[in-house]
XYZ file of C-alpha atoms in Angstrom:
540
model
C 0.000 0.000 0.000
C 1.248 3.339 -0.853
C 0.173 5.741 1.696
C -0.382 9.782 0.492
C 1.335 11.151 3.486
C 3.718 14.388 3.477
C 5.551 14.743 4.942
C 6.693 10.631 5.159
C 6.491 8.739 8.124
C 9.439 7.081 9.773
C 7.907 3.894 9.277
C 4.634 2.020 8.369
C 2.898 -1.195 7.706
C -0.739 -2.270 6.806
C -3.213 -3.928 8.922
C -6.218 -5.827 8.212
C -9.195 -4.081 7.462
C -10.382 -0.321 7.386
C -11.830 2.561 9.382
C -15.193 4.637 8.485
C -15.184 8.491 9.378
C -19.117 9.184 9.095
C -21.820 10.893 11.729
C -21.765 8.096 13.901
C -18.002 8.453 14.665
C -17.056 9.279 18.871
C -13.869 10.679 19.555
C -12.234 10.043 23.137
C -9.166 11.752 24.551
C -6.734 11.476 28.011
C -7.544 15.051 29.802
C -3.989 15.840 28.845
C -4.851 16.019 25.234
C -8.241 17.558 25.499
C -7.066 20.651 23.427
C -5.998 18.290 19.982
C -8.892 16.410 20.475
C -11.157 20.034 20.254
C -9.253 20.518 17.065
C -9.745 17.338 15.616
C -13.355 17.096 16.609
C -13.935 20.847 15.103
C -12.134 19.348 11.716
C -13.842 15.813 11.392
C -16.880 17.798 12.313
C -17.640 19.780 9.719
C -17.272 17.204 7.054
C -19.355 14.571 8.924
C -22.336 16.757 9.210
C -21.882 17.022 13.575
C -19.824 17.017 16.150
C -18.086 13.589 17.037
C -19.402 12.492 20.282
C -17.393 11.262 23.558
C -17.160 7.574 23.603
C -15.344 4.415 24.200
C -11.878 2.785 22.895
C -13.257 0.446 20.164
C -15.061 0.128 16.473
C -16.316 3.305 15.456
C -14.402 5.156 17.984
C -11.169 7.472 17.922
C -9.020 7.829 20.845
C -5.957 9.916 21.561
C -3.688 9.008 24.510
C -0.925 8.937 26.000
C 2.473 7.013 25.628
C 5.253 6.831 28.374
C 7.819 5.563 25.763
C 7.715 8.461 23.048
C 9.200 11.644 22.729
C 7.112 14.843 23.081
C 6.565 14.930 19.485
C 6.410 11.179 18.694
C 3.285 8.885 18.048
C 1.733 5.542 17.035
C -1.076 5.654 15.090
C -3.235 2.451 14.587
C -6.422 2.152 11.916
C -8.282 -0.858 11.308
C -11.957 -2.222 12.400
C -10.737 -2.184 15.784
C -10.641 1.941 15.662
C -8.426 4.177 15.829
C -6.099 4.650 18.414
C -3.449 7.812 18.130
C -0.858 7.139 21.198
C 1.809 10.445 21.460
C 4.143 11.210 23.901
C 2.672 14.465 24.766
C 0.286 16.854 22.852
C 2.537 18.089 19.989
C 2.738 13.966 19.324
C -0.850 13.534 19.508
C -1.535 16.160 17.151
C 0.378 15.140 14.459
C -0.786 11.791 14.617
C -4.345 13.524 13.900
C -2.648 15.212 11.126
C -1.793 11.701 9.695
C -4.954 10.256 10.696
C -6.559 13.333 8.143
C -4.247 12.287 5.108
C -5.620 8.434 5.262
C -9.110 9.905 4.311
C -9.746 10.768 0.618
C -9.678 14.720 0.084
C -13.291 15.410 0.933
C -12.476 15.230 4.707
C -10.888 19.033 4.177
C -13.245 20.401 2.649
C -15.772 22.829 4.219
C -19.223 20.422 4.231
C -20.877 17.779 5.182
C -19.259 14.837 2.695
C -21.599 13.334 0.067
C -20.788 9.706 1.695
C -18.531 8.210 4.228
C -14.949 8.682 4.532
C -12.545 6.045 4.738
C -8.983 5.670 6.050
C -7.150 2.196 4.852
C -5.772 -0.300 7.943
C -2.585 1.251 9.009
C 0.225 1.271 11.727
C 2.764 4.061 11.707
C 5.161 5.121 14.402
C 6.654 8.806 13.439
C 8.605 11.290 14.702
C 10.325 14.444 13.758
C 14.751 14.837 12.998
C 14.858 18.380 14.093
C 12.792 20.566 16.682
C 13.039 23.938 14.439
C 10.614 22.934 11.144
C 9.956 26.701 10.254
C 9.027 29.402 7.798
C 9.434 32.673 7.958
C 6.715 35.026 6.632
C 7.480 38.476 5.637
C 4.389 40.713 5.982
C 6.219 43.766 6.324
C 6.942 44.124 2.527
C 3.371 43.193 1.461
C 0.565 42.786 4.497
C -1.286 39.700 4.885
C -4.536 40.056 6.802
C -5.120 38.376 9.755
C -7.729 35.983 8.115
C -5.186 34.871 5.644
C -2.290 34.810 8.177
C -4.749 32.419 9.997
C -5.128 30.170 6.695
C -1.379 30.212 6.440
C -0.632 28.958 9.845
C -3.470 25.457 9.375
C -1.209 25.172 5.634
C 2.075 24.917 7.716
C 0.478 22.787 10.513
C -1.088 20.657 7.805
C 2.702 19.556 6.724
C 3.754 19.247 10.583
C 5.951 22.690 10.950
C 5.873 24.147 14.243
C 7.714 27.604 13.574
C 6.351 30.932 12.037
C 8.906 33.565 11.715
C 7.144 36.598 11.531
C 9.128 39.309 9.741
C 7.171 42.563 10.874
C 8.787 44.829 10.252
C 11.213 47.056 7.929
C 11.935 49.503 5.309
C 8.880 49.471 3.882
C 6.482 48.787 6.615
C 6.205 48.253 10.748
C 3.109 45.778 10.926
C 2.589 45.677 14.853
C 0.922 48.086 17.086
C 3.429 49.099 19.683
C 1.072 51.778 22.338
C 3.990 53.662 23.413
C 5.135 54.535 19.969
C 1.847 54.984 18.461
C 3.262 56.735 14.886
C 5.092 53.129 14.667
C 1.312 52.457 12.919
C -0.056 55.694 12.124
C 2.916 56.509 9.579
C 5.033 53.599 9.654
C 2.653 50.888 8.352
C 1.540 52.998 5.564
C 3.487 54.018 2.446
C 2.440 55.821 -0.609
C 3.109 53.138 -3.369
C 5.215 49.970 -4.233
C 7.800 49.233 -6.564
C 6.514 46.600 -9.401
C 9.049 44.001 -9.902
C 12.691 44.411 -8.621
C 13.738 46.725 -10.939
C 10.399 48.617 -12.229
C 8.295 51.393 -12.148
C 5.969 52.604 -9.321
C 2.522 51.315 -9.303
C 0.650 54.315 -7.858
C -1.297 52.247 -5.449
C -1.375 53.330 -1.479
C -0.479 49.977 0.852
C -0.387 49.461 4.434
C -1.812 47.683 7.014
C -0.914 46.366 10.627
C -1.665 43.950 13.575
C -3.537 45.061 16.309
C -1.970 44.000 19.879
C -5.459 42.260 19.846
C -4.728 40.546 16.728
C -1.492 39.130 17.610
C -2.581 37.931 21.018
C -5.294 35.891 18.581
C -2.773 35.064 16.255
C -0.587 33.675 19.172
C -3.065 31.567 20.537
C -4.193 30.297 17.316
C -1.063 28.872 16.351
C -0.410 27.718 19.786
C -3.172 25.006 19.511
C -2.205 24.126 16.626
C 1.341 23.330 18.055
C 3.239 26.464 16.012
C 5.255 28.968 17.703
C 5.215 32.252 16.066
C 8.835 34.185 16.499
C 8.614 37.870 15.821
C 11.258 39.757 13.991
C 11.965 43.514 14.412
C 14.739 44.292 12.425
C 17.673 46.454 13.026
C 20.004 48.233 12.862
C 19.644 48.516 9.671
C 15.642 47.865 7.523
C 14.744 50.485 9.881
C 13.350 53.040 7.235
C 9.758 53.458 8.216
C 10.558 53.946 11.809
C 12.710 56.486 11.459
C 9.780 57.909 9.196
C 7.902 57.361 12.382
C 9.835 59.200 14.325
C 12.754 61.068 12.858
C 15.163 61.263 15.724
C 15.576 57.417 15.380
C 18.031 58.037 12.406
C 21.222 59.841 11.512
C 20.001 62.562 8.862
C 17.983 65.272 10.628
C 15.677 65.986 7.968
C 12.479 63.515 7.336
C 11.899 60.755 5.560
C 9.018 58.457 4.275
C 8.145 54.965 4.677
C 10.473 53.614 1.585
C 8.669 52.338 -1.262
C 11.528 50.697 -3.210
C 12.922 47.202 -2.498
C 16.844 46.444 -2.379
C 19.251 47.295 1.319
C 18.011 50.989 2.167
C 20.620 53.403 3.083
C 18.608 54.719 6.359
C 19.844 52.823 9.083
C 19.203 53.414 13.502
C 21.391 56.136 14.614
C 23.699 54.023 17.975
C 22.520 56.701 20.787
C 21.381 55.876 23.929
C 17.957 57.327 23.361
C 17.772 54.801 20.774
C 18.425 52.102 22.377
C 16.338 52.693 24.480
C 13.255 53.273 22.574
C 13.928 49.898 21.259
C 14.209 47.862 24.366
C 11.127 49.965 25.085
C 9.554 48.279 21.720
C 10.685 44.773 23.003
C 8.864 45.134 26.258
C 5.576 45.286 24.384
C 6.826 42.457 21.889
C 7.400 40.265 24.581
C 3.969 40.366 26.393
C 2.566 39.414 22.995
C 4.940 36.550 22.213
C 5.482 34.109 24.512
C 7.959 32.487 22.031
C 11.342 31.859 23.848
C 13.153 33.062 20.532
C 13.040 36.701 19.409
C 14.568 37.673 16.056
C 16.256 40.866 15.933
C 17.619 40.966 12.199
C 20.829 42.387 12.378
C 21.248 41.645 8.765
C 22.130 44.441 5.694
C 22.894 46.890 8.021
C 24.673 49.785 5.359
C 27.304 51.511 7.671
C 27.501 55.077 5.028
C 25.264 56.925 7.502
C 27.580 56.008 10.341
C 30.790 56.863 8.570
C 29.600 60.126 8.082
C 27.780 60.962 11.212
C 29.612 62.845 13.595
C 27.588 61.221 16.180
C 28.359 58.271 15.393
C 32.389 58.623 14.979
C 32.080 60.077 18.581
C 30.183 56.677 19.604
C 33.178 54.734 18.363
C 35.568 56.536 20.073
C 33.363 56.797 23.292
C 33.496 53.195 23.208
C 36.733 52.307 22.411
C 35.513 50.444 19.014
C 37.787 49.934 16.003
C 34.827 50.980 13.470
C 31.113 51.114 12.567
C 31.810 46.942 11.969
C 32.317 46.878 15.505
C 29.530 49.463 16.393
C 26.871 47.340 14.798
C 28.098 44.231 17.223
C 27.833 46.900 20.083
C 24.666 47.525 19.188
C 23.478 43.685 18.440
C 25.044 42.893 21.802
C 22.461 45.823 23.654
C 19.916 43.555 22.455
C 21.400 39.952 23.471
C 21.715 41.038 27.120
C 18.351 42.964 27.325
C 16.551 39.429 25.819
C 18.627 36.993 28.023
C 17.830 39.156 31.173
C 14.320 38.221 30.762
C 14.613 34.066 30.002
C 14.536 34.817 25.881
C 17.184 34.081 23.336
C 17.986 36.456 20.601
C 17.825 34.962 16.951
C 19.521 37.115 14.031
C 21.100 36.678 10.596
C 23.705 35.298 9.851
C 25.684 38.841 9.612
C 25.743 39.235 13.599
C 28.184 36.549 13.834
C 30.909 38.779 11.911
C 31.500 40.806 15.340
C 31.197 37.820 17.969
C 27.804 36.768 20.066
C 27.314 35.817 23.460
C 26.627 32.179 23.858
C 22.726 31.806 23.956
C 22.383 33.791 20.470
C 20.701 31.760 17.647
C 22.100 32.196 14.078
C 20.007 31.975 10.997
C 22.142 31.270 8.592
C 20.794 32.658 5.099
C 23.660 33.212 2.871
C 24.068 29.399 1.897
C 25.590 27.061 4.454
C 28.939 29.113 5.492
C 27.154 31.302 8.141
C 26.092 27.620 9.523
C 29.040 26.261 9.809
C 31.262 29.355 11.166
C 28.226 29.182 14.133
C 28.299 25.673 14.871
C 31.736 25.565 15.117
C 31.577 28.740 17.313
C 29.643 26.990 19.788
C 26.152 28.382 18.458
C 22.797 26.798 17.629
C 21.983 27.202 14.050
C 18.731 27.510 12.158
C 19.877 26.693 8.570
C 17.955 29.286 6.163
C 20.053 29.094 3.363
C 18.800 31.378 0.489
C 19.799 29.407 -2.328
C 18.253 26.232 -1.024
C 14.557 27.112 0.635
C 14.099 30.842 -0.026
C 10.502 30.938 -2.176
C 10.340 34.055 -3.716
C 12.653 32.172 -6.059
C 11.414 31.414 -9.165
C 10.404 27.912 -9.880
C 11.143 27.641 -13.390
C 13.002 29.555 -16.173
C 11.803 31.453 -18.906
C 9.442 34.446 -19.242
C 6.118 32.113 -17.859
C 7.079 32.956 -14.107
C 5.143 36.036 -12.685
C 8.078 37.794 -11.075
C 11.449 35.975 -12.883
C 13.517 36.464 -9.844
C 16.356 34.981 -8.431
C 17.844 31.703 -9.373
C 15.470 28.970 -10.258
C 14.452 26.688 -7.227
C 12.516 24.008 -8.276
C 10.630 21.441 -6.488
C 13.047 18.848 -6.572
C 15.968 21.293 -5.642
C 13.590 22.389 -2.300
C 13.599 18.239 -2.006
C 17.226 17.920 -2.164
C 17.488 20.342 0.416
C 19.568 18.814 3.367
C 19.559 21.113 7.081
C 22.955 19.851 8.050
C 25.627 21.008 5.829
C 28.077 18.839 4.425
C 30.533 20.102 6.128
C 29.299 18.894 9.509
C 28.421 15.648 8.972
C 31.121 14.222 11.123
C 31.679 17.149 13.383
C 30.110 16.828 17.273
C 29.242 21.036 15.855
C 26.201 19.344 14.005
C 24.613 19.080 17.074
C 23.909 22.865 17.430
C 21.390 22.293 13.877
C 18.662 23.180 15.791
C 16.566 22.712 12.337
C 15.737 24.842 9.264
C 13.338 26.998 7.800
C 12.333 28.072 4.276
C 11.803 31.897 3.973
C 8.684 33.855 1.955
C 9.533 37.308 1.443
C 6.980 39.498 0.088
C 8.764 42.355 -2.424
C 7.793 40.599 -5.185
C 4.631 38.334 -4.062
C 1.995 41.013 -3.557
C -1.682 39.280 -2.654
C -2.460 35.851 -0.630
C -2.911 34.317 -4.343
C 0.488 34.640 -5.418
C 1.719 33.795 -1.892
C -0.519 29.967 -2.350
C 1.600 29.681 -5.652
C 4.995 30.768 -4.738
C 4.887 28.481 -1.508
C 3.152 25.287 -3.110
C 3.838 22.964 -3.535
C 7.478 23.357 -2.123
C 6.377 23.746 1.037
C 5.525 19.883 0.754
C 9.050 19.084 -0.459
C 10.831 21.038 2.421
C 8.651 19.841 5.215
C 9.898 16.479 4.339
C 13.229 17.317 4.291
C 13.125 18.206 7.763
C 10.476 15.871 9.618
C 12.118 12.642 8.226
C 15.889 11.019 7.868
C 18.373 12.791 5.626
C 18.119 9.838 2.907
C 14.708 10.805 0.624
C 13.431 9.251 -2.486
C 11.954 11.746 -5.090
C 10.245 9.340 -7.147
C 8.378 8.061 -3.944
C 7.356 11.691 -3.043
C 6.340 12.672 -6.191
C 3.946 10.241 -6.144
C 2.973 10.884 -2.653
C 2.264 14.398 -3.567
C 0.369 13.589 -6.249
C -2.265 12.352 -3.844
C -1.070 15.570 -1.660
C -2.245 18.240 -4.360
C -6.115 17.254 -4.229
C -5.743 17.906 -0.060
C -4.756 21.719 -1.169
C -7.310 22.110 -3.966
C -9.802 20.717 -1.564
C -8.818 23.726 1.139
C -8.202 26.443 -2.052
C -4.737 26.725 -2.516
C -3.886 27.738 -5.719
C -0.848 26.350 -5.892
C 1.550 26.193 -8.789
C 0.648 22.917 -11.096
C 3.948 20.897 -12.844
C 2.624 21.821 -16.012
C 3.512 25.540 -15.690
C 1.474 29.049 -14.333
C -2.420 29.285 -14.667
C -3.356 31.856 -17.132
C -4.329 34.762 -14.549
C -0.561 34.028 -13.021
C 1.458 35.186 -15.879
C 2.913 39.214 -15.756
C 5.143 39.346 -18.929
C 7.176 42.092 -18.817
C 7.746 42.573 -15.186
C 11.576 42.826 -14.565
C 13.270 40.405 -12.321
C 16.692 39.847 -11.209
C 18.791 38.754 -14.402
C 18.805 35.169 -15.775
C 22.685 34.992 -16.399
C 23.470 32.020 -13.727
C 27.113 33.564 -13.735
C 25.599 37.027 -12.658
C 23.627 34.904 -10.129
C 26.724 33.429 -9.029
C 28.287 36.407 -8.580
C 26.130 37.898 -6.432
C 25.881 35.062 -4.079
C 29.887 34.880 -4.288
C 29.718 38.623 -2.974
C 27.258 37.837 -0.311
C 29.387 35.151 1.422
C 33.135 36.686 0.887
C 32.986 37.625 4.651
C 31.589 34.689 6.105
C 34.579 31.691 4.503
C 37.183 32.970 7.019
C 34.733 32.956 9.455
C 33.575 29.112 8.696
């Protein structure tokens, strides 16, 4: 039997006979697990026509419980006449054994209503588990907003393929997307700006956008990914991607004269100014962000950071010297380091890019390393945990094919089975105790060229399939198998909406010719990426 599951199970087997989902079905749960088994009955229920009733281990009956031999996110899953019996070693476990439990049922069982007839799940026994404890994606809704409703959609897509990380990129040049109430021109100016940039290298487009997260909304947010086992990480960037703050409030920067939220993409010249004041303001920022995320992780960029402003501030000369720093390299680790010790003073751990290694970290700091595997590597071996992020692997505002058919040709190409060759741990850790400090990966979606929740369902799909496998399951993977495992996969997405992108090329309302991209040279390509990573080989 070959079962439609994505991401793949450790293992599996068949057993005799079957399992029917239909209004009759109970659900029981240990008290432990009562919040996956509200989920799963809320699911099941609305394509069997009512809620699944409490009940008793046995035909016609599924029950969640506990099991004193598996890990926190492990579980057994059983289907046959006998029931269905989900054992997990905790409620992360028992949820993703529902998960699984969902894929054995045809593709009606996510849709919206009542099915036309009784689902049924084949005779089963799989015991599962995840490789790495960091399956992420980061989500950039600072360059283009997402409404809550659709950030809500997103999260069930990544819990539907068993990743339990949202990096939430909120803000940056071109937008600050959460309310802060001491700094209340954060949302007034900063989440607004006058127009966007169409492609990477195009015209303007004339059209107002903005939009932002009430505290309110993120608390729901929060919770809402919470029972659904994902922890959302906020990012607020800086130094540097600091542009519509300082258009915010103008003493934030190094200029003196005022600025406006920046409506071009590419690294921004406007960077923080290093005063006190400013500091300040920020750990003032981070207060607020840390009642609303109870995340243990905090991302505080760190990457891009221009250093123009700061070689020809005055102010900022007379920092380095106040400080006894060698140059603004050294100032931007200064400033990093402000952050580190506010976090770790209050039980969090700072995450940044891969660029905050290049002036030395204390010891709890997280790398994500996004320019290829070096930044990785140099951390690992520095004693650092590691997300691995690598642009050139999992980032999906990549293009996924060549040509002119793409809507935004950006990038190098990245396509599905590149994503599926994907492997967190690079090569050169394999046999080095440093791999150890792979805490796990995550893909990235950033939003200058993906501008509505459409294109968003076809830049992310179906790779998000490929990469969740690559880090739920061993490192060895078989392409032909999960190509025809997704094939069974893609009716589960049609069946929720996602329009994702089909093998056979862009749907017809997809297509922008004459949008302009990054080039398609792969030597220019190469170059750039050669140019990104000079600084980090003597540091790996």
């Amino acid at each position: 039997m070959h079962l439609k599951i994505v991401p793949r199970p450790v293992s599996h087997g068949t057993r005799r006979g079957r399992f029917v989902l239909d209004g009759r079905t109970a659900l029981t749960a240990d008290p432990a697990l009562a919040g996956v088994a509200a989920w799963l009955r809320a699911e099941l229920g609305q394509v069997t026509g009512g809620e699944l009733l409490p009940g008793t281990p046995g035909p016609g009956t599924i029950t969640l419980g506990l099991g004193d031999d598996l890990g926190p996110e492990a579980y057994r899953l059983s289907v046959g006449d006998d029931g269905v019996a989900i054992d997990a070693g905790g409620p992360s476990g028992a949820f993703y054994g529902a998960q699984t439990f969902r894929q054995l049922l045809p593709a009606a069982a996510y849709r919206r209503s009542p099915a036309a007839e009784p689902l049924v799940a084949p005779g089963v026994h799989i015991e599962d588990e995840p490789r790495f404890g960091w399956r992420g994606c980061l989500l950039d809704v600072a360059r283009h907003f997402m409404t809550k409703h659709d950030l809500l959609r997103f999260i069930d897509l990544m819990a539907l393929h068993k990743l339990n990380v949202l990096h939430l990129h909120l803000t940056d040049d071109q937008g600050w997307r959460v309310e802060i109430r001491r700094y209340p021109r954060l949302t007034e100016v900063g989440a607004w700006r006058r127009e966007s940039q169409t492609g990477w290298n195009g015209a303007m487009d004339g059209r107002p956008h903005g939009g932002y997260y009430t505290q309110d909304d993120l608390r729901e947010i929060v919770a809402y990914a919470a029972a659904r086992h994902v922890t959302v990480v906020p990012e607020i960037d800086l130094p540097g991607h600091t542009q519509a703050a300082i258009a915010a409030y103008p003493e934030l920067g190094n200029l003196g004269t005022p600025l406006e939220v920046r409506t071009t993409w590419g690294i921004g010249r406007n960077v923080l100014n290093a005063e006190d004041a400013t500091v300040a303001f920020f750990k003032n920022v981070l207060d607020e962000v840390l009642e609303l995320f109870p995340s243990p992780y905090v991302c505080v960029g760190g990457d891009e950071c221009r250093k123009e402003q700061w070689r020809e501030s005055p102010s900022a000369q007379r920092r380095i010297r106040e400080l006894g720093l060698r140059d603004e390299e050294e100032l931007q680790s200064w400033f990093i380091h402000q952050f580190d010790d506010f976090l770790a003073a209050r039980g969090r751990r700072l995450v940044g890019w891969d660029e905050i290694l290049e002036g030395g970290l204390a010891p709890g700091a997280v790398v994500a390393s996004w320019r290829g595997d070096l930044g990785a590597v140099a951390a690992a071996r520095r004693g650092h945990d590691v997300i691995n992020c690598s642009n050139t692997q999992v980032y999906f505002d990549y293009r996924q094919g060549p040509g002119e058919d793409e809507p935004v040709p950006f990038g190098t190409v990245l396509a599905l089975e590149d994503v599926y060759a994907f492997e967190p741990v690079p090569a050169q850790l394999r046999d080095d105790p440093a791999a150890e400090r792979v805490l796990g990966a995550q893909c990235g979606v950033w939003t200058e060229l993906i501008d509505s929740n459409r294109r968003v369902d076809y830049m992310v799909f179906p790779r998000l399939a490929a990469f969740a496998e690559t880090v739920w399951g061993p490192p060895g993977r078989d392409l032909e198998d999960f190509r025809a495992r997704l094939a069974g996969h893609l009716p589960r997405l049609a069946a929720i909406g996602v329009e994702y992108r089909p093998e056979s090329g862009p749907l017809p309302w997809q297509t922008r010719p004459g949008v302009p991209g990054r080039p398609e040279d792969p030597k220019e390509w190469q170059a750039t990426i050669d140019a990104w990573t000079s600084n980090l080989r003597d540091l790996a």
